[in-house]
XYZ file of C-alpha atoms in Angstrom:
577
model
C 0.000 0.000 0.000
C 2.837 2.245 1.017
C 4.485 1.663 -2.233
C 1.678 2.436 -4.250
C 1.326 5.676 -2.571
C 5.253 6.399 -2.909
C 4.511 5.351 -6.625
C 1.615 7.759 -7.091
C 3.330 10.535 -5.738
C 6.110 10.164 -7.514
C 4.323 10.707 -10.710
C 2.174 13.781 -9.532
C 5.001 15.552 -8.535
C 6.505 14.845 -12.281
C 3.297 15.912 -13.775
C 3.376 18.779 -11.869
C 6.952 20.360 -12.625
C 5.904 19.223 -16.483
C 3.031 21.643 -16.055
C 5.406 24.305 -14.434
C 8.004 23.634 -16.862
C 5.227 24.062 -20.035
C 3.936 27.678 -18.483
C 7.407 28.976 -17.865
C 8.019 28.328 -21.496
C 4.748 29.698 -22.825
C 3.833 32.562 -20.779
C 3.196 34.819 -23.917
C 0.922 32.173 -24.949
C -1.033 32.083 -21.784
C -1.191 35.956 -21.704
C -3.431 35.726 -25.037
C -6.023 33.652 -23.744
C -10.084 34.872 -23.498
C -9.294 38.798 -22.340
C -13.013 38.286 -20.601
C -10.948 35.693 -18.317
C -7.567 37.702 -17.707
C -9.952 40.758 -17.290
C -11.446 38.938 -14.553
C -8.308 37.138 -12.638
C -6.506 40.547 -13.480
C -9.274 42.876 -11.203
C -9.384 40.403 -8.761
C -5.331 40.547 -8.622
C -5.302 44.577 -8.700
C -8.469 44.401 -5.655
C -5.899 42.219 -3.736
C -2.430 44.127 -4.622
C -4.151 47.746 -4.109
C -5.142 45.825 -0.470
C -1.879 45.248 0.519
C 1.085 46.425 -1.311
C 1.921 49.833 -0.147
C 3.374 52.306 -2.636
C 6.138 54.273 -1.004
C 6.168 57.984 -1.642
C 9.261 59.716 -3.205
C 11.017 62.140 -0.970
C 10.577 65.471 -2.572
C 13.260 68.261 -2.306
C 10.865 71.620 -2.527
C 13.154 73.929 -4.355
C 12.146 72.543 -8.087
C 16.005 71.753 -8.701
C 14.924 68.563 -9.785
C 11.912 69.850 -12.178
C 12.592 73.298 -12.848
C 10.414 73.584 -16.400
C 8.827 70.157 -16.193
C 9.579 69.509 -19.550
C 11.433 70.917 -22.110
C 12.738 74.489 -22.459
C 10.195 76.761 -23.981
C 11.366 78.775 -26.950
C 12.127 81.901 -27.030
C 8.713 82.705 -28.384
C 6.642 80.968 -25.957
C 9.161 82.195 -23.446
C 7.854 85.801 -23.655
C 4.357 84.353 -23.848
C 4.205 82.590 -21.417
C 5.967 85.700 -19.275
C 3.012 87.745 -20.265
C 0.248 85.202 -19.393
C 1.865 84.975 -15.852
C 1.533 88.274 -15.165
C -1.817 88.909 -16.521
C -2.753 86.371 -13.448
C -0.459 88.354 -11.142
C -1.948 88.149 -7.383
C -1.900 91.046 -4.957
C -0.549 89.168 -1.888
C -0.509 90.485 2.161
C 2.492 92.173 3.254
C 5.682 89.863 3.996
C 6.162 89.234 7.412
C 9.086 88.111 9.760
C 6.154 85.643 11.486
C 3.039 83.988 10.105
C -0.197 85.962 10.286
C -2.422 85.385 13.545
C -6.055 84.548 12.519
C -7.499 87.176 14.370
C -5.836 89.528 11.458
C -7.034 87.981 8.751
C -9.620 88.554 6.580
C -13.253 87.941 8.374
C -16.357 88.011 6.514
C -18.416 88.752 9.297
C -17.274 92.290 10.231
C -16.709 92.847 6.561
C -19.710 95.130 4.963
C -20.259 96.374 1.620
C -22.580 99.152 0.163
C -24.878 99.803 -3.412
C -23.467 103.223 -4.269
C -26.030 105.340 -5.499
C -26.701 106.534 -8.869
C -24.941 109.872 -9.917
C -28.017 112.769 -9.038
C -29.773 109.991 -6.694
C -31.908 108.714 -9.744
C -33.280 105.369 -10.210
C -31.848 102.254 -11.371
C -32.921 101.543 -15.241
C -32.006 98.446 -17.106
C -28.639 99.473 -19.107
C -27.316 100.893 -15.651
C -24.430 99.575 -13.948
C -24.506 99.053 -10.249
C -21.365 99.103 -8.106
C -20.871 98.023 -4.834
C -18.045 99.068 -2.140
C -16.550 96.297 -0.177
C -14.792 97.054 2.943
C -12.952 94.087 4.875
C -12.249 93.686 8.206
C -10.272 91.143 10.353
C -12.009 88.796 13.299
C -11.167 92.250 15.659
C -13.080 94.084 13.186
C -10.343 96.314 12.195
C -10.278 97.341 8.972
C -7.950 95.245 6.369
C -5.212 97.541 4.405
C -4.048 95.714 1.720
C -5.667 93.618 -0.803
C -5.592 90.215 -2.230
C -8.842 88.540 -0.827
C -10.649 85.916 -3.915
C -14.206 87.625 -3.550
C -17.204 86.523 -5.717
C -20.154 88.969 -6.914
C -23.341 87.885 -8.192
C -26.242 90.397 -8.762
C -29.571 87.615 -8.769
C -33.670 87.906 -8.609
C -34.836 84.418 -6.901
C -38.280 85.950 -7.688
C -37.883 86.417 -11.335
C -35.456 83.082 -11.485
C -32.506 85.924 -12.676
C -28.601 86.172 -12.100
C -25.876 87.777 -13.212
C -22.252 87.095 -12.600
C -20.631 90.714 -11.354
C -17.030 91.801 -11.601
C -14.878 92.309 -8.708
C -12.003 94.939 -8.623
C -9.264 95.047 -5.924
C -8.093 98.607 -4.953
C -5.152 96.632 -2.701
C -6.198 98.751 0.126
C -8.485 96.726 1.816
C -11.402 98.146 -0.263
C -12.992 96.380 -3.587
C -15.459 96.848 -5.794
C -18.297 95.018 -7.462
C -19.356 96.262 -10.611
C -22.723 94.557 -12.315
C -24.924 95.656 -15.546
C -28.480 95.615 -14.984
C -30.594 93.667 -17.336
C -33.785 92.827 -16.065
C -37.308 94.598 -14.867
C -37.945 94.054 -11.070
C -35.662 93.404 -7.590
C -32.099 92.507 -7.904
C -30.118 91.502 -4.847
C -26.606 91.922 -4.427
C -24.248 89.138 -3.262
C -20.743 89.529 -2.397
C -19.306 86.061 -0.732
C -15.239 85.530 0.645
C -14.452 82.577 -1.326
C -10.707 82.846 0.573
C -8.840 85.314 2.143
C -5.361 86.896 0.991
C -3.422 84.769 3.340
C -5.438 81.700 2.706
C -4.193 82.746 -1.375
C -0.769 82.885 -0.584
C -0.953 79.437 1.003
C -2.612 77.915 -2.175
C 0.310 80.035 -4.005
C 2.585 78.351 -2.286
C 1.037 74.886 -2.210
C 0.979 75.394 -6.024
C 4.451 76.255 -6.670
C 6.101 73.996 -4.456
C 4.260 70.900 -4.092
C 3.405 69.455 -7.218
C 3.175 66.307 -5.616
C 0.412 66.563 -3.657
C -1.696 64.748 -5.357
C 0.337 61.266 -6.291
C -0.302 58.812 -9.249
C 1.086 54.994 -9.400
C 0.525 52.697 -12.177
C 0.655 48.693 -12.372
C 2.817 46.709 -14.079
C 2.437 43.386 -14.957
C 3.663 40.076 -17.043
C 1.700 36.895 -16.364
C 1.154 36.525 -12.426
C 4.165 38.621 -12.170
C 2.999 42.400 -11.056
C 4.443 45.584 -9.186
C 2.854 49.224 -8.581
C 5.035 52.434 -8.284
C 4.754 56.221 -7.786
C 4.714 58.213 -11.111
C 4.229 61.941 -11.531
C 4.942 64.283 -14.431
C 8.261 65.005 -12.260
C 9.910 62.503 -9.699
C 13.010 62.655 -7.905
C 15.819 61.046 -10.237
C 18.415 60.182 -7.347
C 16.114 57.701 -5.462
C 15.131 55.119 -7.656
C 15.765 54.137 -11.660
C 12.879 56.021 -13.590
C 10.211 55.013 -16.692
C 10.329 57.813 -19.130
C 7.027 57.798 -20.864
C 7.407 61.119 -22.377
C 5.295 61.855 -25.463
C 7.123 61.665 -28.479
C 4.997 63.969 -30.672
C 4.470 66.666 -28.163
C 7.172 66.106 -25.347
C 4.562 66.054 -22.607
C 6.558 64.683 -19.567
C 5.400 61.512 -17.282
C 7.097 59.464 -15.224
C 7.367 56.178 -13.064
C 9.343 54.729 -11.008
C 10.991 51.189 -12.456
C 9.622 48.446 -10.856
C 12.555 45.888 -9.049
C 11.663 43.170 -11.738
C 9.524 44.166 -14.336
C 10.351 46.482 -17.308
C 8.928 49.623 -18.287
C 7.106 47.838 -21.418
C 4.829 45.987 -19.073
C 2.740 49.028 -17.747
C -0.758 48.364 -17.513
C -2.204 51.137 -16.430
C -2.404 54.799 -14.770
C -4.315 55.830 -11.789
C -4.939 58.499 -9.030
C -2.781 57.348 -6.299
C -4.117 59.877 -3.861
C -3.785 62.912 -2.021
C -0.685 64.025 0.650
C -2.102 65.096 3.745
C -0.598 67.300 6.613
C 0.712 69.738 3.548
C -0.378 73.067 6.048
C 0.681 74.255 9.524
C -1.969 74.585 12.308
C -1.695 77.726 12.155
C -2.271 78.012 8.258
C -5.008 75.142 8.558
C -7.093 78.017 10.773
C -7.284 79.577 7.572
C -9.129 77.445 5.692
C -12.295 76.937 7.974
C -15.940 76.116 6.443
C -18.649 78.389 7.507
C -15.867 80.703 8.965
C -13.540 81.953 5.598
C -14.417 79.365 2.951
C -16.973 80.552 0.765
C -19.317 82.841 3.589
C -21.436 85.751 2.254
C -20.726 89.241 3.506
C -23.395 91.016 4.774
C -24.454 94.505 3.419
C -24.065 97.817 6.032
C -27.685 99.477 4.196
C -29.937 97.942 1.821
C -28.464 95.192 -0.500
C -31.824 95.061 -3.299
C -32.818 97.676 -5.158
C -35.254 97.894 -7.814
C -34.530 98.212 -11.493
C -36.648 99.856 -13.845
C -37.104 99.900 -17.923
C -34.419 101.222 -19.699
C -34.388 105.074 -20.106
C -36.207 106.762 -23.535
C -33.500 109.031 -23.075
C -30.491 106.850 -23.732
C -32.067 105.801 -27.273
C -30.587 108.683 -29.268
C -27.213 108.101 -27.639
C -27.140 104.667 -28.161
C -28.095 105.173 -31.632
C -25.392 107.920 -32.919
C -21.900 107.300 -34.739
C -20.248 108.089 -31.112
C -20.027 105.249 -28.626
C -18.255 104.700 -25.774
C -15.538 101.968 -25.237
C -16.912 98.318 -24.774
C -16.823 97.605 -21.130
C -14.056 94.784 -20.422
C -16.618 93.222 -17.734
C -19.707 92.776 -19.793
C -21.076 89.679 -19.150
C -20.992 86.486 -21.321
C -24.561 86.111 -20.726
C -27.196 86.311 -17.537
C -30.099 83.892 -16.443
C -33.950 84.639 -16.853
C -36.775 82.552 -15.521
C -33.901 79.994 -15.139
C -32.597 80.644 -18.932
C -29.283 81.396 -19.890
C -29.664 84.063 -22.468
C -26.314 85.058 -23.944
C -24.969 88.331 -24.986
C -22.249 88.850 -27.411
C -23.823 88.261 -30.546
C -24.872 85.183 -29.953
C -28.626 84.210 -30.358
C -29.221 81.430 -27.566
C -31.674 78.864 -28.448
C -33.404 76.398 -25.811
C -33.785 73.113 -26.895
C -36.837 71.812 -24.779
C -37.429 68.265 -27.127
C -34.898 65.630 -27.847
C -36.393 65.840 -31.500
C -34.913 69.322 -31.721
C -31.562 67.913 -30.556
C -31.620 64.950 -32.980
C -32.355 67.248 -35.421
C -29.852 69.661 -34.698
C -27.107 66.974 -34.472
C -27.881 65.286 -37.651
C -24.982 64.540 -40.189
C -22.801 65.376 -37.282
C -19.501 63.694 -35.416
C -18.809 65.147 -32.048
C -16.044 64.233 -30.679
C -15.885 65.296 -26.868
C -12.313 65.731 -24.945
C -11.418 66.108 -21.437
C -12.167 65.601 -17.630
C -15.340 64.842 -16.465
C -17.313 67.852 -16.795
C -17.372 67.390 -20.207
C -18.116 63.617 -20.003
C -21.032 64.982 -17.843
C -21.981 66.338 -21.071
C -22.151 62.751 -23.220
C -23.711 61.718 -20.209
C -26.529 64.206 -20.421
C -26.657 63.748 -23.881
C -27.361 59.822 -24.442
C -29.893 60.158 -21.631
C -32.075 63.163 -22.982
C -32.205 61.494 -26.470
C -33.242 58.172 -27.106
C -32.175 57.651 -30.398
C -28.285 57.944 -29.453
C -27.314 54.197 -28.096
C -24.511 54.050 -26.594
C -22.034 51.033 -27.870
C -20.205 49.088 -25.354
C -16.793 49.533 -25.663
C -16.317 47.367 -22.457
C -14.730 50.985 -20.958
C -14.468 51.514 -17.152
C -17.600 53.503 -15.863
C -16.695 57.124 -15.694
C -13.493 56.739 -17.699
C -14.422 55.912 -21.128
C -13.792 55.848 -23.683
C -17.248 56.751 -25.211
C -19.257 56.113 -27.543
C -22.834 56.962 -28.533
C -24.652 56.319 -32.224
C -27.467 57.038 -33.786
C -27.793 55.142 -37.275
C -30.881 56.837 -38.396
C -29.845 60.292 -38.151
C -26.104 59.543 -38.637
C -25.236 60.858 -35.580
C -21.740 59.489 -33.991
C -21.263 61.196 -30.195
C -17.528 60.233 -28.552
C -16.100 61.038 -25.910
C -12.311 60.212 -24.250
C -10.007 61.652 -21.164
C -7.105 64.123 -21.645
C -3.782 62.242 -20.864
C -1.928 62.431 -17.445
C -2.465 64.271 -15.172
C -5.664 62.750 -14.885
C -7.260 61.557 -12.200
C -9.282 59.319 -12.870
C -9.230 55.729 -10.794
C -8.213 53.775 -13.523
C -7.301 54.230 -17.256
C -5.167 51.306 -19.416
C -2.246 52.565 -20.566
C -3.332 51.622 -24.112
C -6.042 54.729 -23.488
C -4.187 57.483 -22.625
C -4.292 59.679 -25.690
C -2.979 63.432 -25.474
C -5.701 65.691 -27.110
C -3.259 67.192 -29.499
C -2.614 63.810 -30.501
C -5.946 63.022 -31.013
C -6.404 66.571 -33.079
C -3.938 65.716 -35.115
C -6.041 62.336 -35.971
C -9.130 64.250 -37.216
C -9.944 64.987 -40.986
C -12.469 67.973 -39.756
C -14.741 69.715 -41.551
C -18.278 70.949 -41.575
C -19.847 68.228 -40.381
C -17.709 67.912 -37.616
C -17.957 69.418 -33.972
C -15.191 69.336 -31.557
C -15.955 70.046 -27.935
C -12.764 70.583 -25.122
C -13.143 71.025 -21.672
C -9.123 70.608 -19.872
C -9.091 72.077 -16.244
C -9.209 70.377 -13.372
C -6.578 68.145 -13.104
C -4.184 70.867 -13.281
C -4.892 72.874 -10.263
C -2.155 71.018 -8.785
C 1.183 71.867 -10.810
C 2.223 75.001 -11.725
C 0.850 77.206 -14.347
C 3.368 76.622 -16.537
C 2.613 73.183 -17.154
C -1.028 74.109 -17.967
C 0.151 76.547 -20.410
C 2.136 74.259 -22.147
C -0.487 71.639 -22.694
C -2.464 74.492 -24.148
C -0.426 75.277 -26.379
C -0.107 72.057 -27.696
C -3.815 72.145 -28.140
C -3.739 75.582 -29.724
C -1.181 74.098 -32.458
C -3.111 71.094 -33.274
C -6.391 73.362 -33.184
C -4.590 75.254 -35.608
C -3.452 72.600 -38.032
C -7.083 71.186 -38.379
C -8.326 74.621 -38.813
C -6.168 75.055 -41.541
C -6.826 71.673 -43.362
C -10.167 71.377 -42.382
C -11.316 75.115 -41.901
C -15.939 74.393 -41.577
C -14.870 72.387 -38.231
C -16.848 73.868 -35.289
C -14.556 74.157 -32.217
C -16.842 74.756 -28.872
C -14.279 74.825 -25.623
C -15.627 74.631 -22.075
C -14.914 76.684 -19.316
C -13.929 75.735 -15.843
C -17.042 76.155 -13.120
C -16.940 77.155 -9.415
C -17.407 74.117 -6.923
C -18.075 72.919 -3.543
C -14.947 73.520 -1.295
C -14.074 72.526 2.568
C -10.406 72.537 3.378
C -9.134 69.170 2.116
C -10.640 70.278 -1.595
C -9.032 74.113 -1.397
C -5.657 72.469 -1.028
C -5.995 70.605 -4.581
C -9.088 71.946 -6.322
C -9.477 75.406 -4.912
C -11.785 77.846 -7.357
C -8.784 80.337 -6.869
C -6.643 77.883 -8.871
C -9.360 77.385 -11.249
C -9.998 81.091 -11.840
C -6.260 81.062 -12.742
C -6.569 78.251 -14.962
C -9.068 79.715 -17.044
C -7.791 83.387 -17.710
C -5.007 81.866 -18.907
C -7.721 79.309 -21.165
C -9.128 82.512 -22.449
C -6.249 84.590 -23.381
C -4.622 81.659 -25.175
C -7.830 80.984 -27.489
C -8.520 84.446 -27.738
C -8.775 85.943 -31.663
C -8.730 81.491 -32.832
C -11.933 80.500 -34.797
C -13.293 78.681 -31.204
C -16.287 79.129 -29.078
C -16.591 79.535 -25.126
C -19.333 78.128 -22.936
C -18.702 80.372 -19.993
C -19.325 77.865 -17.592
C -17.450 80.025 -15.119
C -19.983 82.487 -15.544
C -23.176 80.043 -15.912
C -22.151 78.581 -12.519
C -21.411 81.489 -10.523
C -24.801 83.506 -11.770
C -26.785 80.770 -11.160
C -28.838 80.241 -7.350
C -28.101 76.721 -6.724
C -24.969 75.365 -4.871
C -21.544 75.421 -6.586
C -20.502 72.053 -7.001
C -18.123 70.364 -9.639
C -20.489 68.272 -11.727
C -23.209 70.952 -12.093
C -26.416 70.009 -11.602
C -28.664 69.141 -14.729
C -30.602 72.899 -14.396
C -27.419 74.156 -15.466
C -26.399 71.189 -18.043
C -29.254 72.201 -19.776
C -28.469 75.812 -20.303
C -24.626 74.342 -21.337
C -25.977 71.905 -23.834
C -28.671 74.631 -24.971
C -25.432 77.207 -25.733
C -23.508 74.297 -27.287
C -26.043 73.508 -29.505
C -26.781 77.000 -30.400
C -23.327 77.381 -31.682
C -23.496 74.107 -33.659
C -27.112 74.871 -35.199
C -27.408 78.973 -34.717
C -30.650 80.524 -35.624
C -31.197 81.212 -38.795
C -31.489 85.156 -40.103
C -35.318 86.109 -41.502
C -34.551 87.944 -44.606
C -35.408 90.919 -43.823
C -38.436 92.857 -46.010
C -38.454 95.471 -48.226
């Protein structure tokens, strides 16, 4: 009996280095098989790796040494533009000081006060007016502030006539600012002045911004049969602690990087994802600064009345506004203003509201749109496929709320895509094989009339330093460029950033002061191009409801409604003789 048993296990243990022996030699072959099955063991795998592998953090050295330009040298050229689109962003900052800044003398928006200015003469308010408001701040002893540099938003809004109105606020660097709005509307309009941050919590975020690039992390997994590893990557990493991946983009030099895993090789990346955020990045002290319901986003209360009541424009102003002499255009005229909770832009543009998913279908027939970006403008697809039934969305087997994309409608020859920017994003997970740089993807289009291209590249670059966000705009503008010039009918429609929801962990990464950064420079660099702007900035912050990242679909609407307009604008009457 004993023998038999030595016998049997004799032969299982030669069957079983056989077996070991075959998969050894034919591990390419097994990495082929059914990709439903390797999907499968693979996510289990990652599940169990994420659960216990720790990925340690580079030690960062926070003088930029390492990572001065992230990425090459500009040229000359884009040297001196990118000089000039610094300081157009130029912050007033407090005072330098030998210590930091005590609370109690920082910016409170509780014994702040602001004041409607009256009209020159004391006469009424008439639509065509502009309204200005004088904002005084004041720190937690009430004393009054005497420098500037607070983020402030203005909003003029009628919750009675469903009416709002982004304003435009003016630092005097004094400690005084003002709010300047145009009045377009009949009936009440309130004034709103809110303390988004104060000047010292700005020079934090400067500093954050400037210094630690690293704050939010990003690892990626490598892999080669059962074999895998995860490591740190970053568009800049410390070269003296580990051997690096260089995944730098070969058409437009975009730099990313990962640390080499011990065993694997660079070629078996997998794929990227948000590693996560660095915590304890602020003092106590500094941390004081960022408090919700105390200097994070809290209104400012008015010292008088903070309505008044606006009447029809004056029969007066007609000749004026009719002769050969007319004053300068204002530089804070609104993109556009809501009315019984429509946007209705200004500008030229002759907003249409499509209420009926026929009108969309209709709109969109013949058309490709191809949709680029973070998730606000995957939002966008989202809204899309839902509102109208005819676009079906084909399963491309893509993560949910990574993509790629892709919606079709076979009967009105609509095609609807959508795919992410390339790193930084941060999105949970994205292959490897996915990660496609817009200009890249630019550069893939034939264009033309038919075809609608829709951007929307912001918030995943709140985090580095404006330069880097520059750059990757002017990639964009290049390849815009090049497909406007081979293809020049194509309709480009770019989206701009939106105010959100902030506490203190989200200041120190997605702040709306780094946003508002991030998109003056947007607009300057597409300014004079044959593109469009959905002024979601300006949509978001004019609007009643709650800021929040992903607007909610009140607001979609009004987007979609302004994106279509531009893609199917109202067609001129001929006018009668």
């Amino acid at each position: 009996m004993c023998r038999n048993l030595s016998r049997y296990a004799l032969v299982f243990l030669f069957l079983a280095l056989s077996g070991l022996i075959f998969l050894l030699r034919n591990i390419h072959t097994v990495e082929s098989w059914n990709c439903h099955t390797i999907s499968a063991l693979y996510q289990l795998q990652s599940r169990i790796h994420s659960s216990f592998i720790s990925v340690n953090l580079p030690t960062f050295y926070h003088n930029r040494t390492f990572c001065a330009h992230l990425g090459q040298k500009p040229s000359p050229e884009d040297e001196l533009e990118e000089r000039y689109l610094l300081d157009s962003i130029a912050w007033p900052g407090p005072p330098p000081r030998s210590a930091p800044t005590a609370l109690r003398q920082t910016s409170d928006p509780v014994h702040s006060l602001f004041a409607i200015l009256p009209t020159k003469g004391g006469r009424e308010w008439h639509v065509g007016d502009q309204l200005e408001a004088l904002v005084q701040m004041h720190d937690f002893q009430g004393r009054p502030k005497r420098y500037g540099g607070d983020f402030l938003l203005a909003r003029l809004h009628s919750p009675e006539l469903g009416a709002g109105v982004a304003g435009k606020v003016l630092d005097h660097r004094n400690g005084f600012y003002s709010a300047l709005f145009p009045l377009l509307w009949v009936g009440s309009a309130h004034v709103e002045i809110t303390l988004v941050h104060s000047s010292e919590a700005v020079a934090v975020l400067r500093r954050l911004r400037e210094e630690r690039p690293d704050r939010v992390f990003f690892k990626s997994l490598f892999r080669l049969g059962f074999l895998s590893e995860t490591t740190v990557c970053n568009m800049c990493l410390p070269p003296d602690q580990q051997p690096l991946c260089n995944y730098t983009d070969l058409y437009t030099g975009e730099p990313w990087y990962c640390y080499k895993p011990k065993m694997l090789s660079c070629d078996t990346r997998v794929n990227h994802a948000k590693g996560g955020y660095l915590k304890h990045l602020i003092t106590n002290k500094e941390a004081l600064l960022f408090q919700s319901g105390v200097n994070i986003k809290v209104c400012i209360h008015a010292s008088g009345p903070d309505r008044i009541n606006v009447l029809p424009p004056r029969k007066d102003k007609v000749e004026v506004d009719s002769s050969s002499v007319k004053p300068e255009p204002i530089e804070l005229a609104p993109s556009g203003y809501y009315h019984m909770e429509s946007w209705r832009a200004l500008g030229g543009v002759t907003m249409r509201h499509f209420n009926e998913s026929s009108a969309i279908t209709q709109c969109l027939r013949n058309k490709v749109i191809n949709m680029y970006g973070d998730s606000t403008v995957r939002q966008w697809f989202e809204y899309l496929i839902a509102l109208v039934p005819e676009l079906k969305e084909f399963n491309l087997h893509s993560p949910k709320n990574v993509g790629p994309f892709m919606a079709v409608d076979s009967t009105h020859n609509i095609l609807l895509k959508y795919r992410c920017h390339g790193p930084p994003i941060r999105f949970s997970t994205v292959m490897s094989s996915e990660l496609r740089y817009i200009s890249n993807e630019l550069d893939g289009l034939s264009g033309g009339p038919n075809t609608v291209v829709v951007l929307s590249i912001w918030a995943h670059f709140s985090t580095f330093p404006v330069e880097v966000y520059i750059r990757r705009l002017r990639h964009i503008r290049r390849a815009l460029l090049r497909l406007l010039d081979r293809a020049p009918g194509t309709l480009i429609v770019i989206r701009s950033a939106n105010l959100q929801a902030l506490d203190q962990e989200v200041s120190l990464y997605n702040s709306d002061w780094y946003s508002l950064q991030l998109d003056k420079v947007l607009r300057a660099m597409f300014k004079g191009m044959s593109v469009l702007l959905v002024d979601a900035w300006q949509m978001t912050l004019a609007h009643h409801l709650p800021h929040a990242l992903h607007p909610p679909p009140t607001i979609v609407k009004n987007m979609i409604d302004m994106l279509l307009s531009y893609v199917c604008p109202e067609k001129k009457k001929s006018q009668q003789k």
